[in-house]
GROMACS .gro file of C-alpha atoms in nm:
model
  156
    1MET     CA    1   0.000   0.000   0.000
    2GLY     CA    2   0.143   0.333  -0.103
    3ALA     CA    3   0.090   0.681   0.036
    4TYR     CA    4  -0.204   0.724  -0.203
    5GLY     CA    5  -0.376   0.394  -0.129
    6LEU     CA    6  -0.379   0.077  -0.336
    7SER     CA    7  -0.296   0.048  -0.704
    8ALA     CA    8  -0.347  -0.237  -0.947
    9SER     CA    9  -0.038  -0.358  -1.129
   10ASP     CA   10  -0.168  -0.190  -1.448
   11THR     CA   11  -0.309   0.155  -1.374
   12THR     CA   12  -0.350   0.273  -1.732
   13LYS     CA   13  -0.552   0.006  -1.912
   14VAL     CA   14  -0.909   0.106  -2.000
   15TYR     CA   15  -1.120  -0.128  -2.211
   16ASP     CA   16  -1.308   0.006  -2.512
   17PRO     CA   17  -1.639  -0.158  -2.610
   18ASN     CA   18  -1.464  -0.331  -2.900
   19GLU     CA   19  -1.220  -0.500  -2.655
   20LEU     CA   20  -1.479  -0.724  -2.490
   21VAL     CA   21  -1.274  -1.040  -2.543
   22ASP     CA   22  -0.970  -0.880  -2.376
   23PHE     CA   23  -1.186  -0.746  -2.091
   24LYS     CA   24  -1.336  -1.089  -2.026
   25GLN     CA   25  -0.993  -1.253  -2.033
   26ALA     CA   26  -0.856  -0.996  -1.788
   27ILE     CA   27  -1.134  -1.078  -1.540
   28VAL     CA   28  -1.067  -1.451  -1.576
   29ASN     CA   29  -0.693  -1.387  -1.531
   30GLN     CA   30  -0.764  -1.188  -1.213
   31PHE     CA   31  -0.906  -1.505  -1.056
   32THR     CA   32  -0.646  -1.744  -1.200
   33TRP     CA   33  -0.387  -1.780  -0.925
   34SER     CA   34  -0.109  -1.889  -1.159
   35CYS     CA   35  -0.154  -1.581  -1.379
   36ARG     CA   36   0.115  -1.319  -1.322
   37ALA     CA   37   0.004  -1.078  -1.596
   38SER     CA   38  -0.018  -0.710  -1.514
   39LEU     CA   39  -0.391  -0.646  -1.463
   40PRO     CA   40  -0.595  -0.329  -1.398
   41PHE     CA   41  -0.810  -0.471  -1.116
   42ILE     CA   42  -0.799  -0.490  -0.739
   43SER     CA   43  -1.005  -0.777  -0.594
   44LEU     CA   44  -1.218  -0.727  -0.284
   45PHE     CA   45  -1.417  -0.964  -0.060
   46SER     CA   46  -1.755  -0.860   0.080
   47ASP     CA   47  -1.736  -1.110   0.368
   48ARG     CA   48  -1.477  -1.029   0.635
   49GLU     CA   49  -1.466  -1.382   0.776
   50HIS     CA   50  -1.398  -1.521   0.428
   51ALA     CA   51  -1.123  -1.263   0.374
   52GLU     CA   52  -0.963  -1.347   0.711
   53ASN     CA   53  -0.973  -1.721   0.638
   54TRP     CA   54  -0.828  -1.665   0.292
   55GLY     CA   55  -0.550  -1.452   0.439
   56ARG     CA   56  -0.463  -1.708   0.704
   57LYS     CA   57  -0.430  -1.982   0.440
   58GLU     CA   58  -0.230  -1.764   0.194
   59PRO     CA   59  -0.338  -1.969  -0.111
   60TRP     CA   60  -0.162  -1.728  -0.348
   61ARG     CA   61   0.172  -1.864  -0.221
   62GLY     CA   62   0.105  -2.214  -0.351
   63HIS     CA   63   0.337  -2.466  -0.184
   64LYS     CA   64   0.588  -2.208  -0.056
   65GLY     CA   65   0.457  -2.207   0.302
   66LEU     CA   66   0.315  -1.920   0.503
   67SER     CA   67   0.492  -1.584   0.505
   68ASP     CA   68   0.277  -1.327   0.686
   69ASP     CA   69   0.359  -1.068   0.417
   70TRP     CA   70   0.000  -0.946   0.380
   71SER     CA   71  -0.249  -0.713   0.547
   72LEU     CA   72  -0.626  -0.724   0.580
   73LEU     CA   73  -0.772  -0.389   0.474
   74VAL     CA   74  -1.130  -0.279   0.529
   75ILE     CA   75  -1.252  -0.055   0.247
   76ASP     CA   76  -1.535   0.198   0.267
   77THR     CA   77  -1.683   0.136  -0.077
   78THR     CA   78  -1.897   0.450  -0.060
   79LYS     CA   79  -1.571   0.635  -0.122
   80LEU     CA   80  -1.523   0.445  -0.449
   81LYS     CA   81  -1.863   0.502  -0.608
   82ASN     CA   82  -1.796   0.835  -0.778
   83ARG     CA   83  -1.422   0.794  -0.825
   84ASN     CA   84  -1.340   0.448  -0.948
   85PRO     CA   85  -1.523   0.190  -1.155
   86PHE     CA   86  -1.629  -0.073  -0.904
   87PHE     CA   87  -1.839  -0.378  -0.983
   88LYS     CA   88  -1.971  -0.705  -0.845
   89LEU     CA   89  -1.811  -1.010  -1.004
   90SER     CA   90  -2.132  -1.217  -1.006
   91ASP     CA   91  -2.305  -0.950  -1.219
   92TRP     CA   92  -2.030  -0.965  -1.481
   93LEU     CA   93  -2.011  -1.343  -1.461
   94GLU     CA   94  -2.369  -1.378  -1.584
   95GLU     CA   95  -2.373  -1.084  -1.823
   96LEU     CA   96  -2.045  -1.172  -1.995
   97ASP     CA   97  -2.077  -1.551  -1.967
   98LEU     CA   98  -1.737  -1.579  -1.799
   99ASP     CA   99  -1.573  -1.914  -1.736
  100LEU     CA  100  -1.374  -1.868  -1.415
  101PRO     CA  101  -1.135  -2.132  -1.282
  102VAL     CA  102  -1.299  -2.390  -1.054
  103ARG     CA  103  -1.076  -2.282  -0.763
  104ALA     CA  104  -1.226  -1.932  -0.786
  105SER     CA  105  -1.585  -2.050  -0.753
  106GLN     CA  106  -1.592  -1.983  -0.378
  107GLN     CA  107  -1.506  -1.618  -0.444
  108ILE     CA  108  -1.780  -1.540  -0.696
  109ARG     CA  109  -2.073  -1.451  -0.472
  110GLY     CA  110  -1.889  -1.199  -0.256
  111ALA     CA  111  -1.618  -1.073  -0.490
  112PHE     CA  112  -1.592  -0.721  -0.623
  113LEU     CA  113  -1.343  -0.563  -0.860
  114CYS     CA  114  -1.217  -0.208  -0.854
  115LEU     CA  115  -1.043  -0.058  -1.155
  116HIS     CA  116  -0.693   0.089  -1.104
  117HIS     CA  117  -0.695   0.250  -0.756
  118ILE     CA  118  -0.841   0.250  -0.407
  119PRO     CA  119  -0.772   0.589  -0.249
  120ILE     CA  120  -0.616   0.596   0.098
  121GLU     CA  121  -0.921   0.770   0.244
  122ALA     CA  122  -1.131   0.464   0.152
  123ILE     CA  123  -0.911   0.239   0.370
  124ILE     CA  124  -1.070   0.255   0.713
  125GLU     CA  125  -0.892  -0.032   0.891
  126LYS     CA  126  -0.570  -0.228   0.851
  127SER     CA  127  -0.485  -0.552   1.035
  128SER     CA  128  -0.159  -0.744   1.025
  129PRO     CA  129  -0.159  -1.123   0.990
  130GLY     CA  130  -0.077  -1.149   1.360
  131GLU     CA  131  -0.380  -0.938   1.449
  132VAL     CA  132  -0.606  -1.144   1.224
  133LYS     CA  133  -0.474  -1.467   1.377
  134ALA     CA  134  -0.514  -1.328   1.732
  135VAL     CA  135  -0.880  -1.251   1.662
  136GLU     CA  136  -0.927  -1.611   1.547
  137PHE     CA  137  -0.756  -1.736   1.865
  138ILE     CA  138  -0.968  -1.515   2.091
  139PHE     CA  139  -1.286  -1.615   1.906
  140THR     CA  140  -1.198  -1.983   1.938
  141ILE     CA  141  -1.136  -1.951   2.312
  142TYR     CA  142  -1.452  -1.747   2.358
  143LYS     CA  143  -1.655  -1.993   2.154
  144ASN     CA  144  -1.517  -2.283   2.357
  145TRP     CA  145  -1.584  -2.098   2.680
  146LEU     CA  146  -1.945  -2.046   2.576
  147LEU     CA  147  -1.973  -2.415   2.500
  148ILE     CA  148  -1.835  -2.511   2.844
  149ASP     CA  149  -2.056  -2.252   3.011
  150SER     CA  150  -2.367  -2.378   2.833
  151ARG     CA  151  -2.293  -2.736   2.942
  152SER     CA  152  -2.247  -2.636   3.303
  153LYS     CA  153  -2.581  -2.452   3.299
  154ARG     CA  154  -2.761  -2.754   3.154
  155GLU     CA  155  -2.613  -2.986   3.413
  156THR     CA  156  -2.724  -2.780   3.715
   0.00000   0.00000   0.00000
């Protein structure tokens, strides 16, 4: 993340109506983990729990092991509406008849794409991998505590 927010790897590409095939391929490439092409999109999750789980697993690293070189950012999308093209993947999937990789199927319902940039003022929260993992640990303990507590209440 730079001083101005987030930028896609390609911040200049704009698709003309006659470039529909290229536009469709760019969306498919965005959700193809092995693709390392420079693309104009930034992918977003609409479900925080899904984003946290995805971050903890680091699937983009393949078989390299975990690295903790990521951050979870919460974006205020109302700050994108009038500045950056922003769209829901499932809408484009149907309209453009996209064929996304099978591994991306779990992302479709809650995925959004933003073209080129996310301004820094739209980023309202940043969590390190350690913070995300600590929340999972606290939630697990709390959930287990509730389970123990509920058993003890039933037994008395």
